[in-house]
Amino acid sequence: MSEAERDAGNRKVKVGLLLLVTVSPPLVALQWGPTTEELFAALVGGFLLGLVVVWYLGRLAAEFKAGSRRPGRRR
């Protein structure tokens, strides 16, 4: 797998995770009949939460990636 393919795959995972976390709060809010403003607030809150989750997991993955660059690494 080339570096470009790996980056493209990581980008797709990040976008998918962001989308999942973004739409979850509005879908939960729909159970209680929210107003338009409440639904929009849930969407914005979910988006912000999604950004934090993607950022955190990106930092965590970078730590693992940096630690795996040892000489003589097996494939």
Coordinates of N, CA and C in Angstrom, one line a residue:
M1 N 0.9 -1.2 0.0 CA 0.0 0.0 0.0 C 0.9 1.2 0.0
S2 N 0.6 2.1 -0.9 CA 1.5 3.3 -1.0 C 1.0 4.3 0.0
E3 N 1.9 5.3 0.2 CA 1.6 6.4 1.2 C 0.3 7.2 0.8
A4 N 0.2 7.4 -0.5 CA -1.0 8.2 -1.0 C -2.3 7.4 -0.8
E5 N -2.2 6.1 -1.0 CA -3.4 5.2 -0.7 C -3.8 5.2 0.8
R6 N -2.8 5.1 1.6 CA -3.0 5.1 3.0 C -3.6 6.5 3.5
D7 N -3.1 7.6 3.0 CA -3.6 8.9 3.3 C -5.1 9.0 2.9
A8 N -5.3 8.5 1.7 CA -6.7 8.6 1.2 C -7.7 7.8 2.0
G9 N -7.2 6.6 2.4 CA -8.0 5.8 3.3 C -8.3 6.4 4.7
N10 N -7.2 7.0 5.2 CA -7.3 7.7 6.5 C -8.3 8.8 6.4
R11 N -8.2 9.6 5.3 CA -9.1 10.7 5.1 C -10.6 10.2 5.1
K12 N -10.8 9.1 4.4 CA -12.2 8.6 4.3 C -12.7 8.1 5.7
V13 N -11.8 7.5 6.4 CA -12.2 7.1 7.8 C -12.6 8.3 8.6
K14 N -11.8 9.3 8.6 CA -12.0 10.6 9.3 C -13.3 11.2 9.0
V15 N -13.6 11.3 7.7 CA -14.8 11.9 7.2 C -16.0 11.1 7.6
G16 N -15.9 9.8 7.5 CA -17.0 8.9 7.9 C -17.3 9.0 9.4
L17 N -16.2 9.0 10.2 CA -16.4 9.2 11.7 C -17.0 10.5 12.0
L18 N -16.5 11.6 11.4 CA -17.1 12.9 11.6 C -18.6 13.0 11.2
L19 N -18.9 12.3 10.1 CA -20.3 12.3 9.7 C -21.2 11.5 10.7
L20 N -20.7 10.4 11.2 CA -21.4 9.6 12.1 C -21.7 10.3 13.4
V21 N -20.6 11.0 13.9 CA -20.8 11.7 15.2 C -21.7 13.0 15.0
T22 N -21.6 13.6 13.8 CA -22.4 14.8 13.6 C -23.9 14.5 13.5
V23 N -24.3 13.4 12.9 CA -25.7 13.1 12.7 C -26.3 12.4 13.9
S24 N -25.5 11.9 14.8 CA -26.1 11.2 16.0 C -27.0 12.0 16.9
P25 N -26.5 13.2 17.4 CA -27.3 14.0 18.3 C -28.7 14.4 17.7
P26 N -28.7 14.9 16.4 CA -30.0 15.3 15.9 C -31.0 14.1 15.8
L27 N -30.4 12.9 15.4 CA -31.3 11.7 15.3 C -31.9 11.3 16.7
V28 N -31.1 11.5 17.7 CA -31.6 11.2 19.1 C -32.6 12.3 19.5
A29 N -32.3 13.5 19.1 CA -33.2 14.6 19.5 C -34.6 14.4 18.8
L30 N -34.6 13.8 17.6 CA -35.9 13.6 16.9 C -36.9 12.8 17.7
Q31 N -36.4 12.0 18.6 CA -37.3 11.2 19.4 C -38.2 12.0 20.3
W32 N -37.8 13.3 20.6 CA -38.6 14.1 21.5 C -39.3 15.3 20.8
G33 N -39.4 15.3 19.5 CA -40.0 16.3 18.8 C -39.4 17.7 19.0
P34 N -38.2 17.9 18.6 CA -37.5 19.2 18.8 C -38.0 20.3 17.8
T35 N -37.8 21.5 18.2 CA -38.0 22.6 17.3 C -36.8 22.7 16.3
T36 N -37.0 23.5 15.3 CA -35.9 23.6 14.3 C -34.6 24.1 14.9
E37 N -34.8 25.1 15.8 CA -33.6 25.6 16.5 C -32.9 24.5 17.3
E38 N -33.6 23.7 18.0 CA -33.0 22.6 18.8 C -32.4 21.6 18.0
L39 N -33.0 21.3 16.8 CA -32.4 20.3 15.9 C -31.1 20.9 15.3
F40 N -31.1 22.2 15.0 CA -29.9 22.8 14.4 C -28.8 22.8 15.5
A41 N -29.1 23.1 16.8 CA -28.2 23.2 17.8 C -27.6 21.8 18.1
A42 N -28.4 20.7 18.0 CA -27.9 19.4 18.1 C -26.9 19.0 17.0
L43 N -27.2 19.5 15.8 CA -26.4 19.3 14.6 C -25.0 20.0 14.8
V44 N -25.0 21.2 15.2 CA -23.8 22.0 15.4 C -23.0 21.4 16.5
G45 N -23.7 21.0 17.6 CA -23.0 20.4 18.7 C -22.4 19.1 18.3
G46 N -23.1 18.3 17.6 CA -22.5 17.0 17.1 C -21.3 17.2 16.2
F47 N -21.4 18.2 15.3 CA -20.2 18.5 14.4 C -19.0 18.9 15.3
L48 N -19.2 19.8 16.3 CA -18.1 20.2 17.1 C -17.5 19.0 17.9
L49 N -18.4 18.2 18.4 CA -17.9 17.0 19.1 C -17.2 16.1 18.1
G50 N -17.7 15.9 16.9 CA -17.0 15.1 15.9 C -15.6 15.6 15.6
L51 N -15.5 16.9 15.5 CA -14.1 17.5 15.2 C -13.2 17.2 16.4
V52 N -13.7 17.3 17.6 CA -12.8 16.9 18.8 C -12.4 15.5 18.7
V53 N -13.4 14.6 18.4 CA -13.1 13.2 18.4 C -12.1 12.8 17.3
V54 N -12.3 13.4 16.1 CA -11.3 13.1 15.0 C -10.0 13.7 15.3
W55 N -9.9 14.8 15.9 CA -8.6 15.4 16.3 C -7.9 14.5 17.3
Y56 N -8.6 14.1 18.4 CA -8.0 13.3 19.4 C -7.6 11.9 18.8
L57 N -8.4 11.3 18.0 CA -8.0 10.0 17.5 C -6.8 10.2 16.5
G58 N -6.7 11.3 15.8 CA -5.6 11.6 15.0 C -4.3 11.7 15.7
R59 N -4.4 12.4 16.9 CA -3.2 12.5 17.7 C -2.8 11.2 18.3
L60 N -3.8 10.4 18.7 CA -3.5 9.1 19.3 C -2.9 8.2 18.2
A61 N -3.4 8.2 17.0 CA -2.8 7.4 15.9 C -1.4 7.9 15.5
A62 N -1.1 9.2 15.6 CA 0.2 9.7 15.3 C 1.2 9.1 16.3
E63 N 0.8 9.0 17.6 CA 1.7 8.4 18.6 C 2.1 7.0 18.3
F64 N 1.1 6.2 17.9 CA 1.3 4.8 17.5 C 2.2 4.7 16.3
K65 N 1.9 5.6 15.3 CA 2.7 5.6 14.1 C 4.1 5.9 14.3
A66 N 4.4 6.9 15.2 CA 5.8 7.3 15.5 C 6.5 6.2 16.2
G67 N 5.8 5.5 17.1 CA 6.4 4.4 17.8 C 6.7 3.2 17.0
S68 N 6.1 3.1 15.9 CA 6.3 1.8 15.1 C 7.4 1.9 14.1
R69 N 8.1 3.0 14.0 CA 9.2 3.2 13.0 C 10.5 2.7 13.6
R70 N 10.6 1.4 13.7 CA 11.8 0.8 14.2 C 12.6 0.2 13.1
P71 N 13.9 0.2 13.2 CA 14.7 -0.5 12.2 C 14.4 -2.0 12.2
G72 N 14.4 -2.6 11.0 CA 14.2 -4.0 10.9 C 12.7 -4.4 11.1
R73 N 11.8 -3.5 10.9 CA 10.4 -3.8 11.1 C 9.9 -4.8 10.0
R74 N 9.2 -5.8 10.5 CA 8.6 -6.8 9.6 C 7.4 -6.3 8.9
R75 N 7.1 -6.8 7.7 CA 5.9 -6.5 7.0 C 5.0 -7.6 6.9

